[in-house]
mmCIF file of N, CA and C in Angstrom:
data_model
loop_
_atom_site.group_PDB
_atom_site.id
_atom_site.type_symbol
_atom_site.label_atom_id
_atom_site.label_comp_id
_atom_site.label_asym_id
_atom_site.label_seq_id
_atom_site.Cartn_x
_atom_site.Cartn_y
_atom_site.Cartn_z
ATOM 1 N N UNK P 1 111.193 101.053 92.111
ATOM 2 C CA UNK P 1 111.766 101.441 93.383
ATOM 3 C C UNK P 1 110.673 101.833 94.382
ATOM 4 N N UNK P 2 109.624 102.520 93.917
ATOM 5 C CA UNK P 2 108.567 102.937 94.829
ATOM 6 C C UNK P 2 107.778 101.735 95.359
ATOM 7 N N UNK P 3 107.680 100.671 94.563
ATOM 8 C CA UNK P 3 107.007 99.463 95.035
ATOM 9 C C UNK P 3 107.788 98.847 96.191
ATOM 10 N N UNK P 4 109.115 98.806 96.067
ATOM 11 C CA UNK P 4 109.943 98.282 97.164
ATOM 12 C C UNK P 4 109.754 99.113 98.427
ATOM 13 N N UNK P 5 109.741 100.428 98.255
ATOM 14 C CA UNK P 5 109.558 101.310 99.409
ATOM 15 C C UNK P 5 108.206 101.079 100.058
ATOM 16 N N UNK P 6 107.164 100.934 99.242
ATOM 17 C CA UNK P 6 105.821 100.707 99.769
ATOM 18 C C UNK P 6 105.749 99.390 100.532
ATOM 19 N N UNK P 7 106.363 98.340 99.988
ATOM 20 C CA UNK P 7 106.374 97.043 100.671
ATOM 21 C C UNK P 7 107.150 97.115 101.976
ATOM 22 N N UNK P 8 108.283 97.809 101.962
ATOM 23 C CA UNK P 8 109.082 97.964 103.175
ATOM 24 C C UNK P 8 108.316 98.753 104.230
ATOM 25 N N UNK P 9 107.625 99.805 103.816
ATOM 26 C CA UNK P 9 106.834 100.601 104.752
ATOM 27 C C UNK P 9 105.706 99.775 105.352
ATOM 28 N N UNK P 10 105.040 98.981 104.523
ATOM 29 C CA UNK P 10 103.953 98.137 105.014
ATOM 30 C C UNK P 10 104.472 97.099 106.002
ATOM 31 N N UNK P 11 105.601 96.485 105.683
ATOM 32 C CA UNK P 11 106.195 95.494 106.576
ATOM 33 C C UNK P 11 106.609 96.130 107.889
ATOM 34 N N UNK P 12 107.188 97.316 107.827
ATOM 35 C CA UNK P 12 107.600 98.024 109.041
ATOM 36 C C UNK P 12 106.400 98.340 109.924
ATOM 37 N N UNK P 13 105.321 98.771 109.300
ATOM 38 C CA UNK P 13 104.119 99.086 110.061
ATOM 39 C C UNK P 13 103.545 97.837 110.721
ATOM 40 N N UNK P 14 103.634 96.700 110.030
ATOM 41 C CA UNK P 14 103.135 95.440 110.580
ATOM 42 C C UNK P 14 103.982 94.980 111.760
ATOM 43 N N UNK P 15 105.298 95.123 111.650
ATOM 44 C CA UNK P 15 106.201 94.627 112.683
ATOM 45 C C UNK P 15 106.394 95.592 113.837
ATOM 46 N N UNK P 16 106.058 96.854 113.661
ATOM 47 C CA UNK P 16 106.309 97.855 114.688
ATOM 48 C C UNK P 16 105.726 97.498 116.049
ATOM 49 N N UNK P 17 104.489 96.974 116.128
ATOM 50 C CA UNK P 17 103.934 96.690 117.447
ATOM 51 C C UNK P 17 104.492 95.431 118.105
ATOM 52 N N UNK P 18 105.322 94.674 117.417
ATOM 53 C CA UNK P 18 105.846 93.431 117.981
ATOM 54 C C UNK P 18 106.970 93.742 118.956
ATOM 55 N N UNK P 19 106.798 93.306 120.176
ATOM 56 C CA UNK P 19 107.821 93.485 121.189
ATOM 57 C C UNK P 19 108.688 92.229 121.229
ATOM 58 N N UNK P 20 109.975 92.413 121.472
ATOM 59 C CA UNK P 20 110.862 91.255 121.533
ATOM 60 C C UNK P 20 110.778 90.541 122.874
ATOM 61 N N UNK P 21 109.980 91.055 123.799
ATOM 62 C CA UNK P 21 109.877 90.408 125.106
ATOM 63 C C UNK P 21 108.465 89.865 125.340
ATOM 64 N N UNK P 22 107.857 89.345 124.293
ATOM 65 C CA UNK P 22 106.526 88.776 124.430
ATOM 66 C C UNK P 22 106.456 87.437 123.713
ATOM 67 N N UNK P 23 105.362 86.728 123.958
ATOM 68 C CA UNK P 23 105.109 85.477 123.259
ATOM 69 C C UNK P 23 104.004 85.738 122.249
ATOM 70 N N UNK P 24 104.254 85.325 121.018
ATOM 71 C CA UNK P 24 103.342 85.541 119.907
ATOM 72 C C UNK P 24 102.968 84.191 119.321
ATOM 73 N N UNK P 25 101.683 83.968 119.060
ATOM 74 C CA UNK P 25 101.221 82.733 118.436
ATOM 75 C C UNK P 25 100.543 83.085 117.117
ATOM 76 N N UNK P 26 101.086 82.588 116.021
ATOM 77 C CA UNK P 26 100.494 82.783 114.700
ATOM 78 C C UNK P 26 99.765 81.477 114.383
ATOM 79 N N UNK P 27 98.444 81.548 114.266
ATOM 80 C CA UNK P 27 97.642 80.330 114.164
ATOM 81 C C UNK P 27 96.943 80.211 112.814
ATOM 82 N N UNK P 28 96.665 78.966 112.437
ATOM 83 C CA UNK P 28 95.839 78.669 111.271
ATOM 84 C C UNK P 28 96.507 78.821 109.923
ATOM 85 N N UNK P 29 97.782 79.116 109.885
ATOM 86 C CA UNK P 29 98.467 79.398 108.626
ATOM 87 C C UNK P 29 98.966 78.132 107.939
ATOM 88 N N UNK P 30 99.222 78.259 106.641
ATOM 89 C CA UNK P 30 99.978 77.240 105.918
ATOM 90 C C UNK P 30 101.435 77.640 106.086
ATOM 91 N N UNK P 31 102.210 76.812 106.765
ATOM 92 C CA UNK P 31 103.581 77.179 107.122
ATOM 93 C C UNK P 31 104.581 76.436 106.246
ATOM 94 N N UNK P 32 105.434 77.198 105.590
ATOM 95 C CA UNK P 32 106.528 76.661 104.776
ATOM 96 C C UNK P 32 107.805 76.862 105.581
ATOM 97 N N UNK P 33 108.207 75.836 106.324
ATOM 98 C CA UNK P 33 109.340 75.987 107.233
ATOM 99 C C UNK P 33 110.533 75.118 106.875
ATOM 100 N N UNK P 34 110.303 74.045 106.157
ATOM 101 C CA UNK P 34 111.376 73.087 105.893
ATOM 102 C C UNK P 34 111.455 72.823 104.391
ATOM 103 N N UNK P 35 112.445 73.429 103.713
ATOM 104 C CA UNK P 35 112.561 73.212 102.263
ATOM 105 C C UNK P 35 112.673 71.723 101.938
ATOM 106 N N UNK P 36 111.970 71.316 100.916
ATOM 107 C CA UNK P 36 112.013 69.916 100.519
ATOM 108 C C UNK P 36 110.888 69.086 101.109
ATOM 109 N N UNK P 37 110.217 69.605 102.139
ATOM 110 C CA UNK P 37 109.092 68.901 102.744
ATOM 111 C C UNK P 37 107.810 69.670 102.472
ATOM 112 N N UNK P 38 106.704 68.987 102.577
ATOM 113 C CA UNK P 38 105.406 69.616 102.335
ATOM 114 C C UNK P 38 105.124 70.672 103.411
ATOM 115 N N UNK P 39 104.413 71.728 103.037
ATOM 116 C CA UNK P 39 104.043 72.735 104.040
ATOM 117 C C UNK P 39 103.081 72.151 105.063
ATOM 118 N N UNK P 40 103.060 72.743 106.233
ATOM 119 C CA UNK P 40 102.144 72.318 107.293
ATOM 120 C C UNK P 40 100.857 73.122 107.187
ATOM 121 N N UNK P 41 99.739 72.444 107.080
ATOM 122 C CA UNK P 41 98.438 73.124 107.007
ATOM 123 C C UNK P 41 97.937 73.427 108.415
ATOM 124 N N UNK P 42 97.266 74.555 108.569
ATOM 125 C CA UNK P 42 96.670 74.963 109.850
ATOM 126 C C UNK P 42 97.664 74.854 111.000
ATOM 127 N N UNK P 43 98.851 75.338 110.792
ATOM 128 C CA UNK P 43 99.893 75.226 111.808
ATOM 129 C C UNK P 43 99.884 76.419 112.758
ATOM 130 N N UNK P 44 100.541 76.221 113.891
ATOM 131 C CA UNK P 44 100.723 77.279 114.878
ATOM 132 C C UNK P 44 102.222 77.531 115.022
ATOM 133 N N UNK P 45 102.608 78.788 114.853
ATOM 134 C CA UNK P 45 104.003 79.190 115.014
ATOM 135 C C UNK P 45 104.085 79.984 116.315
ATOM 136 N N UNK P 46 104.974 79.557 117.214
ATOM 137 C CA UNK P 46 105.169 80.259 118.480
ATOM 138 C C UNK P 46 106.495 81.008 118.419
ATOM 139 N N UNK P 47 106.419 82.317 118.682
ATOM 140 C CA UNK P 47 107.601 83.176 118.708
ATOM 141 C C UNK P 47 107.720 83.724 120.119
ATOM 142 N N UNK P 48 108.839 83.437 120.768
ATOM 143 C CA UNK P 48 109.066 83.901 122.137
ATOM 144 C C UNK P 48 110.316 84.765 122.158
ATOM 145 N N UNK P 49 110.175 85.980 122.633
ATOM 146 C CA UNK P 49 111.290 86.934 122.720
ATOM 147 C C UNK P 49 111.975 87.115 121.368
ATOM 148 N N UNK P 50 111.178 87.120 120.292
ATOM 149 C CA UNK P 50 111.707 87.363 118.958
ATOM 150 C C UNK P 50 112.309 86.156 118.267
ATOM 151 N N UNK P 51 112.192 84.972 118.870
ATOM 152 C CA UNK P 51 112.784 83.753 118.302
ATOM 153 C C UNK P 51 111.683 82.716 118.078
ATOM 154 N N UNK P 52 111.667 82.110 116.888
ATOM 155 C CA UNK P 52 110.704 81.041 116.614
ATOM 156 C C UNK P 52 111.096 79.837 117.463
ATOM 157 N N UNK P 53 110.195 79.417 118.348
ATOM 158 C CA UNK P 53 110.518 78.307 119.246
ATOM 159 C C UNK P 53 109.778 77.022 118.900
ATOM 160 N N UNK P 54 108.650 77.123 118.175
ATOM 161 C CA UNK P 54 107.976 75.895 117.761
ATOM 162 C C UNK P 54 107.059 76.158 116.583
ATOM 163 N N UNK P 55 106.906 75.108 115.782
ATOM 164 C CA UNK P 55 105.976 75.101 114.662
ATOM 165 C C UNK P 55 105.284 73.747 114.706
ATOM 166 N N UNK P 56 103.978 73.755 114.964
ATOM 167 C CA UNK P 56 103.251 72.494 115.082
ATOM 168 C C UNK P 56 101.910 72.580 114.363
ATOM 169 N N UNK P 57 101.490 71.472 113.725
ATOM 170 C CA UNK P 57 100.166 71.462 113.107
ATOM 171 C C UNK P 57 99.089 71.515 114.193
ATOM 172 N N UNK P 58 98.164 72.457 114.069
ATOM 173 C CA UNK P 58 97.081 72.624 115.055
ATOM 174 C C UNK P 58 97.610 72.659 116.482
ATOM 175 N N UNK P 59 98.751 73.291 116.680
ATOM 176 C CA UNK P 59 99.396 73.309 117.989
ATOM 177 C C UNK P 59 98.683 74.193 118.999
ATOM 178 N N UNK P 60 98.977 73.958 120.274
ATOM 179 C CA UNK P 60 98.351 74.749 121.337
ATOM 180 C C UNK P 60 98.949 76.159 121.400
ATOM 181 N N UNK P 61 98.161 77.079 121.919
ATOM 182 C CA UNK P 61 98.600 78.460 122.110
ATOM 183 C C UNK P 61 98.967 78.634 123.578
ATOM 184 N N UNK P 62 100.188 79.095 123.866
ATOM 185 C CA UNK P 62 100.576 79.288 125.270
ATOM 186 C C UNK P 62 99.692 80.340 125.950
ATOM 187 N N UNK P 63 99.469 80.153 127.223
ATOM 188 C CA UNK P 63 98.681 81.105 127.993
ATOM 189 C C UNK P 63 99.372 82.470 127.986
ATOM 190 N N UNK P 64 98.612 83.505 127.735
ATOM 191 C CA UNK P 64 99.146 84.863 127.741
ATOM 192 C C UNK P 64 99.764 85.312 126.431
ATOM 193 N N UNK P 65 99.786 84.433 125.434
ATOM 194 C CA UNK P 65 100.390 84.790 124.143
ATOM 195 C C UNK P 65 99.459 85.711 123.361
ATOM 196 N N UNK P 66 100.056 86.635 122.617
ATOM 197 C CA UNK P 66 99.279 87.457 121.690
ATOM 198 C C UNK P 66 99.037 86.601 120.460
ATOM 199 N N UNK P 67 97.788 86.492 120.018
ATOM 200 C CA UNK P 67 97.414 85.599 118.925
ATOM 201 C C UNK P 67 97.150 86.398 117.656
ATOM 202 N N UNK P 68 97.757 85.925 116.556
ATOM 203 C CA UNK P 68 97.477 86.462 115.233
ATOM 204 C C UNK P 68 96.839 85.337 114.432
ATOM 205 N N UNK P 69 95.585 85.546 114.017
ATOM 206 C CA UNK P 69 94.885 84.543 113.222
ATOM 207 C C UNK P 69 95.313 84.699 111.767
ATOM 208 N N UNK P 70 96.071 83.744 111.267
ATOM 209 C CA UNK P 70 96.585 83.789 109.894
ATOM 210 C C UNK P 70 95.901 82.757 109.013
ATOM 211 N N UNK P 71 94.664 82.413 109.352
ATOM 212 C CA UNK P 71 93.913 81.433 108.567
ATOM 213 C C UNK P 71 93.853 81.873 107.110
ATOM 214 N N UNK P 72 94.215 80.953 106.220
ATOM 215 C CA UNK P 72 94.199 81.245 104.793
ATOM 216 C C UNK P 72 95.440 81.968 104.286
ATOM 217 N N UNK P 73 96.392 82.229 105.166
ATOM 218 C CA UNK P 73 97.618 82.927 104.791
ATOM 219 C C UNK P 73 98.796 81.948 104.772
ATOM 220 N N UNK P 74 99.868 82.343 104.102
ATOM 221 C CA UNK P 74 101.098 81.552 104.067
ATOM 222 C C UNK P 74 102.127 82.245 104.953
ATOM 223 N N UNK P 75 102.759 81.475 105.822
ATOM 224 C CA UNK P 75 103.787 82.003 106.724
ATOM 225 C C UNK P 75 105.088 81.275 106.438
ATOM 226 N N UNK P 76 106.173 82.037 106.338
ATOM 227 C CA UNK P 76 107.511 81.469 106.130
ATOM 228 C C UNK P 76 108.401 81.938 107.273
ATOM 229 N N UNK P 77 108.320 81.284 108.440
ATOM 230 C CA UNK P 77 109.065 81.749 109.602
ATOM 231 C C UNK P 77 110.570 81.649 109.395
ATOM 232 N N UNK P 78 111.253 82.692 109.806
ATOM 233 C CA UNK P 78 112.709 82.689 109.716
ATOM 234 C C UNK P 78 113.249 82.908 108.320
ATOM 235 N N UNK P 79 112.404 83.328 107.381
ATOM 236 C CA UNK P 79 112.862 83.508 106.014
ATOM 237 C C UNK P 79 113.908 84.609 105.907
ATOM 238 N N UNK P 80 113.717 85.684 106.665
ATOM 239 C CA UNK P 80 114.689 86.766 106.623
ATOM 240 C C UNK P 80 114.697 87.493 107.954
ATOM 241 N N UNK P 81 115.752 88.219 108.183
ATOM 242 C CA UNK P 81 115.889 89.038 109.370
ATOM 243 C C UNK P 81 115.762 90.487 108.926
ATOM 244 N N UNK P 82 114.682 91.118 109.289
ATOM 245 C CA UNK P 82 114.435 92.481 108.872
ATOM 246 C C UNK P 82 115.358 93.508 109.491
ATOM 247 N N UNK P 83 116.163 93.109 110.473
ATOM 248 C CA UNK P 83 117.019 94.051 111.167
ATOM 249 C C UNK P 83 118.496 93.816 110.856
ATOM 250 N N UNK P 84 118.762 93.126 109.784
ATOM 251 C CA UNK P 84 120.156 92.845 109.423
ATOM 252 C C UNK P 84 120.729 93.964 108.559
ATOM 253 N N UNK P 85 122.018 94.075 108.534
ATOM 254 C CA UNK P 85 122.687 95.060 107.662
ATOM 255 C C UNK P 85 123.277 94.390 106.433
ATOM 256 N N UNK P 86 123.024 93.104 106.279
ATOM 257 C CA UNK P 86 123.530 92.371 105.142
ATOM 258 C C UNK P 86 123.018 92.996 103.848
ATOM 259 N N UNK P 87 123.900 93.275 102.933
ATOM 260 C CA UNK P 87 123.530 93.815 101.636
ATOM 261 C C UNK P 87 123.399 95.324 101.581
ATOM 262 N N UNK P 88 123.409 95.984 102.733
ATOM 263 C CA UNK P 88 123.237 97.442 102.715
ATOM 264 C C UNK P 88 124.405 98.176 102.060
ATOM 265 N N UNK P 89 125.570 97.559 102.080
ATOM 266 C CA UNK P 89 126.713 98.229 101.449
ATOM 267 C C UNK P 89 126.575 98.252 99.928
ATOM 268 N N UNK P 90 125.703 97.379 99.378
ATOM 269 C CA UNK P 90 125.496 97.331 97.940
ATOM 270 C C UNK P 90 124.460 98.333 97.447
ATOM 271 N N UNK P 91 123.712 98.912 98.356
ATOM 272 C CA UNK P 91 122.623 99.819 97.951
ATOM 273 C C UNK P 91 123.148 101.226 97.763
#
C-alpha cells in the first residue's frame, strides 16, 4: 500500500505544475499510442489545454510550447485520466 501511495505522490508532484491552458511538447520519447502497432521512436507529443492533439515522429514543437525532453523514456499518452473518480467507490 505504501508503494502505491509513493507512486501517486510522485505522479501528483510531476503533474502539479501542468496548467490546462498551455501547450506542452513532450519530445524524443518512444511513444506507445496505438495498440497493435509498433511504438513511435523519437516522437513528439503535443498537449494543448490538457488534450493530446498530435503524436508525430520527430515532429515540430509549436512556438511558445513548454518542452519536456523525454529522450530515452517511454510515453503512453492518454493511458489514464488522473482526475477521474472511476473505481473510487471500490476503495
